[in-house]
Amino acid sequence: RVLGHLPYGDAPRDALIAVPSELTVSPCLLRPEVVADLQRLLAAASGDPAVAGQLRALSCQRPLAYQQSVFCRPGLNLAVAGRAISVAPSGHSEHATGYALDFAVRPANGCPDAEACMAATPAFKWLAANAPKYGFEMSFPAGNTQNVKWEPWHWRWVGATAAAPGA
């Protein structure tokens, strides 16, 4: 482990496919088995009048080089250990695997406390109650044993059945 984060390698580019643009906020790549369950999850979420299209994929597979730029971005005036509470160092992000993604709730309404604001939305409540049916689990719930900041938007695909390859 590095600062609480487990090691992960880059998913091979040819093992990833584009997530359909109507499901994303920005272009996104994931493993095909994840995309299939993500499509089912977002279709079910859109069928709930309280959620109705507010839930989208935001940040999916991140190559190691990109993750390094996220971890080292200017303006993050924290020591390395402080940064690692909320951003994984390169080589230690689930995003590299092609099995993890961040969900966005739109509209975001400019809320200054991302965690609390997302957790208060009907879309997040739907996700928390229903995502496991589609093979997704929250990677960093409050009080997680990795000591990583609670991220209600960050989920990994583990498969909906024991036969699924999972993350």
Short mmCIF file of C-alpha atoms in Angstrom, two decimals:
data_model
loop_
_atom_site.label_atom_id
_atom_site.label_comp_id
_atom_site.label_asym_id
_atom_site.label_seq_id
_atom_site.Cartn_x
_atom_site.Cartn_y
_atom_site.Cartn_z
CA ARG A 1 0.00 0.00 0.00
CA VAL A 2 0.95 3.61 -0.53
CA LEU A 3 -0.68 6.02 1.89
CA GLY A 4 -3.66 3.68 2.28
CA HIS A 5 -4.13 2.99 -1.43
CA LEU A 6 -3.73 -0.46 -2.95
CA PRO A 7 -1.59 -0.96 -6.08
CA TYR A 8 -3.28 -1.19 -9.49
CA GLY A 9 -1.87 -1.43 -12.99
CA ASP A 10 -3.16 0.15 -16.18
CA ALA A 11 -5.90 -1.67 -18.05
CA PRO A 12 -4.75 -2.54 -21.57
CA ARG A 13 -6.23 0.00 -24.00
CA ASP A 14 -7.68 -2.80 -26.14
CA ALA A 15 -9.59 -4.10 -23.09
CA LEU A 16 -11.62 -0.87 -22.86
CA ILE A 17 -14.60 0.51 -24.76
CA ALA A 18 -16.21 3.92 -24.88
CA VAL A 19 -19.18 4.50 -22.61
CA PRO A 20 -22.08 5.80 -24.75
CA SER A 21 -22.02 9.61 -24.63
CA GLU A 22 -25.60 9.88 -23.38
CA LEU A 23 -24.48 8.17 -20.14
CA THR A 24 -21.51 10.44 -19.45
CA VAL A 25 -20.58 13.99 -18.58
CA SER A 26 -17.36 13.67 -20.60
CA PRO A 27 -15.78 10.95 -22.78
CA CYS A 28 -15.19 7.83 -20.73
CA LEU A 29 -13.63 4.35 -21.20
CA LEU A 30 -14.40 1.22 -19.18
CA ARG A 31 -14.22 -2.55 -19.57
CA PRO A 32 -17.13 -3.93 -21.68
CA GLU A 33 -18.67 -5.92 -18.81
CA VAL A 34 -18.78 -2.76 -16.70
CA VAL A 35 -20.41 -0.76 -19.48
CA ALA A 36 -23.19 -3.34 -19.86
CA ASP A 37 -24.07 -3.16 -16.15
CA LEU A 38 -23.63 0.63 -16.10
CA GLN A 39 -26.15 0.95 -18.94
CA ARG A 40 -28.65 -1.19 -17.02
CA LEU A 41 -28.03 0.78 -13.80
CA LEU A 42 -28.49 4.18 -15.43
CA ALA A 43 -31.60 3.03 -17.33
CA ALA A 44 -33.14 1.85 -14.05
CA ALA A 45 -32.16 5.10 -12.32
CA SER A 46 -33.76 7.12 -15.12
CA GLY A 47 -36.99 5.19 -14.56
CA ASP A 48 -37.24 6.57 -11.03
CA PRO A 49 -39.07 9.94 -11.16
CA ALA A 50 -36.94 11.30 -8.29
CA VAL A 51 -33.74 10.58 -10.23
CA ALA A 52 -34.91 10.90 -13.86
CA GLY A 53 -31.64 11.25 -15.74
CA GLN A 54 -29.68 13.12 -13.08
CA LEU A 55 -27.06 10.37 -12.67
CA ARG A 56 -24.15 10.18 -15.15
CA ALA A 57 -20.68 8.63 -15.42
CA LEU A 58 -17.99 11.25 -14.98
CA SER A 59 -14.46 9.94 -14.56
CA CYS A 60 -13.77 6.39 -15.71
CA GLN A 61 -10.49 4.71 -16.66
CA ARG A 62 -7.49 6.93 -15.98
CA PRO A 63 -4.10 5.90 -17.36
CA LEU A 64 -1.22 6.04 -14.88
CA ALA A 65 0.25 9.18 -16.48
CA TYR A 66 -3.06 11.02 -16.21
CA GLN A 67 -3.49 9.92 -12.59
CA GLN A 68 -0.06 11.37 -11.82
CA SER A 69 -1.19 14.73 -13.21
CA VAL A 70 -4.34 14.57 -11.05
CA PHE A 71 -2.33 13.73 -7.93
CA CYS A 72 0.29 16.42 -8.63
CA ARG A 73 -2.02 19.14 -9.93
CA PRO A 74 -1.11 22.71 -9.01
CA GLY A 75 -3.17 24.37 -6.34
CA LEU A 76 -3.40 21.28 -4.17
CA ASN A 77 -1.37 22.81 -1.36
CA LEU A 78 -1.08 19.70 0.74
CA ALA A 79 1.80 17.44 1.62
CA VAL A 80 1.78 14.10 -0.19
CA ALA A 81 0.05 12.33 2.71
CA GLY A 82 -2.66 15.00 2.74
CA ARG A 83 -3.27 14.67 -0.98
CA ALA A 84 -3.50 10.88 -0.70
CA ILE A 85 -6.50 11.13 1.61
CA SER A 86 -8.61 12.16 -1.36
CA VAL A 87 -6.53 11.40 -4.48
CA ALA A 88 -4.67 8.16 -5.13
CA PRO A 89 -1.07 8.37 -6.27
CA SER A 90 -0.33 7.05 -9.75
CA GLY A 91 -0.27 3.26 -9.78
CA HIS A 92 -2.65 3.14 -6.81
CA SER A 93 -5.96 4.31 -8.28
CA GLU A 94 -8.84 1.96 -9.03
CA HIS A 95 -9.54 4.15 -12.05
CA ALA A 96 -6.52 2.64 -13.85
CA THR A 97 -8.19 -0.78 -13.93
CA GLY A 98 -11.18 0.17 -16.08
CA TYR A 99 -13.47 -1.20 -13.36
CA ALA A 100 -14.03 2.05 -11.41
CA LEU A 101 -15.83 5.28 -12.14
CA ASP A 102 -17.06 8.41 -10.51
CA PHE A 103 -20.73 9.24 -10.76
CA ALA A 104 -21.93 12.79 -11.22
CA VAL A 105 -25.31 14.15 -10.24
CA ARG A 106 -26.55 16.81 -12.62
CA PRO A 107 -27.36 19.56 -12.10
CA ALA A 108 -24.67 20.02 -9.45
CA ASN A 109 -26.14 23.34 -8.23
CA GLY A 110 -22.70 24.74 -7.27
CA CYS A 111 -22.68 23.17 -3.83
CA PRO A 112 -19.42 23.84 -1.94
CA ASP A 113 -19.38 20.53 0.03
CA ALA A 114 -19.25 17.86 -2.67
CA GLU A 115 -19.62 14.86 -0.36
CA ALA A 116 -22.55 16.17 1.68
CA CYS A 117 -24.30 17.67 -1.33
CA MET A 118 -24.10 14.48 -3.35
CA ALA A 119 -25.17 12.34 -0.40
CA ALA A 120 -28.27 14.49 0.06
CA THR A 121 -29.54 13.96 -3.50
CA PRO A 122 -32.26 11.49 -4.47
CA ALA A 123 -29.86 10.23 -7.16
CA PHE A 124 -27.25 9.23 -4.57
CA LYS A 125 -29.86 7.66 -2.33
CA TRP A 126 -31.06 5.63 -5.30
CA LEU A 127 -27.49 4.65 -6.15
CA ALA A 128 -26.72 3.55 -2.58
CA ALA A 129 -29.86 1.42 -2.47
CA ASN A 130 -29.65 -0.07 -5.96
CA ALA A 131 -26.07 -0.08 -7.32
CA PRO A 132 -25.21 -3.50 -5.80
CA LYS A 133 -27.97 -5.08 -7.93
CA TYR A 134 -25.94 -4.02 -10.97
CA GLY A 135 -22.57 -5.12 -9.59
CA PHE A 136 -21.30 -1.82 -8.18
CA GLU A 137 -20.04 -1.04 -4.68
CA MET A 138 -18.85 2.20 -3.15
CA SER A 139 -15.07 2.01 -2.91
CA PHE A 140 -14.56 4.44 -0.06
CA PRO A 141 -17.52 4.60 2.31
CA ALA A 142 -17.26 6.68 5.46
CA GLY A 143 -14.84 5.12 7.93
CA ASN A 144 -13.26 2.77 5.36
CA THR A 145 -10.31 0.68 6.52
CA GLN A 146 -8.00 2.21 3.90
CA ASN A 147 -8.38 5.59 5.64
CA VAL A 148 -9.28 7.24 2.34
CA LYS A 149 -11.69 10.16 2.38
CA TRP A 150 -15.36 9.24 1.97
CA GLU A 151 -16.19 9.50 -1.72
CA PRO A 152 -19.89 8.95 -2.37
CA TRP A 153 -19.28 9.35 -6.11
CA HIS A 154 -16.50 6.73 -6.48
CA TRP A 155 -17.76 3.20 -7.22
CA ARG A 156 -16.12 0.05 -8.51
CA TRP A 157 -17.70 -2.74 -10.48
CA VAL A 158 -17.36 -6.10 -8.76
CA GLY A 159 -19.96 -8.00 -10.75
CA ALA A 160 -23.55 -8.80 -9.88
CA THR A 161 -23.02 -12.55 -9.57
CA ALA A 162 -20.34 -14.86 -8.26
CA ALA A 163 -19.68 -15.92 -11.87
CA ALA A 164 -18.84 -12.36 -12.99
CA PRO A 165 -15.12 -11.64 -13.24
CA GLY A 166 -15.42 -8.61 -10.95
CA ALA A 167 -12.88 -5.94 -10.22
#
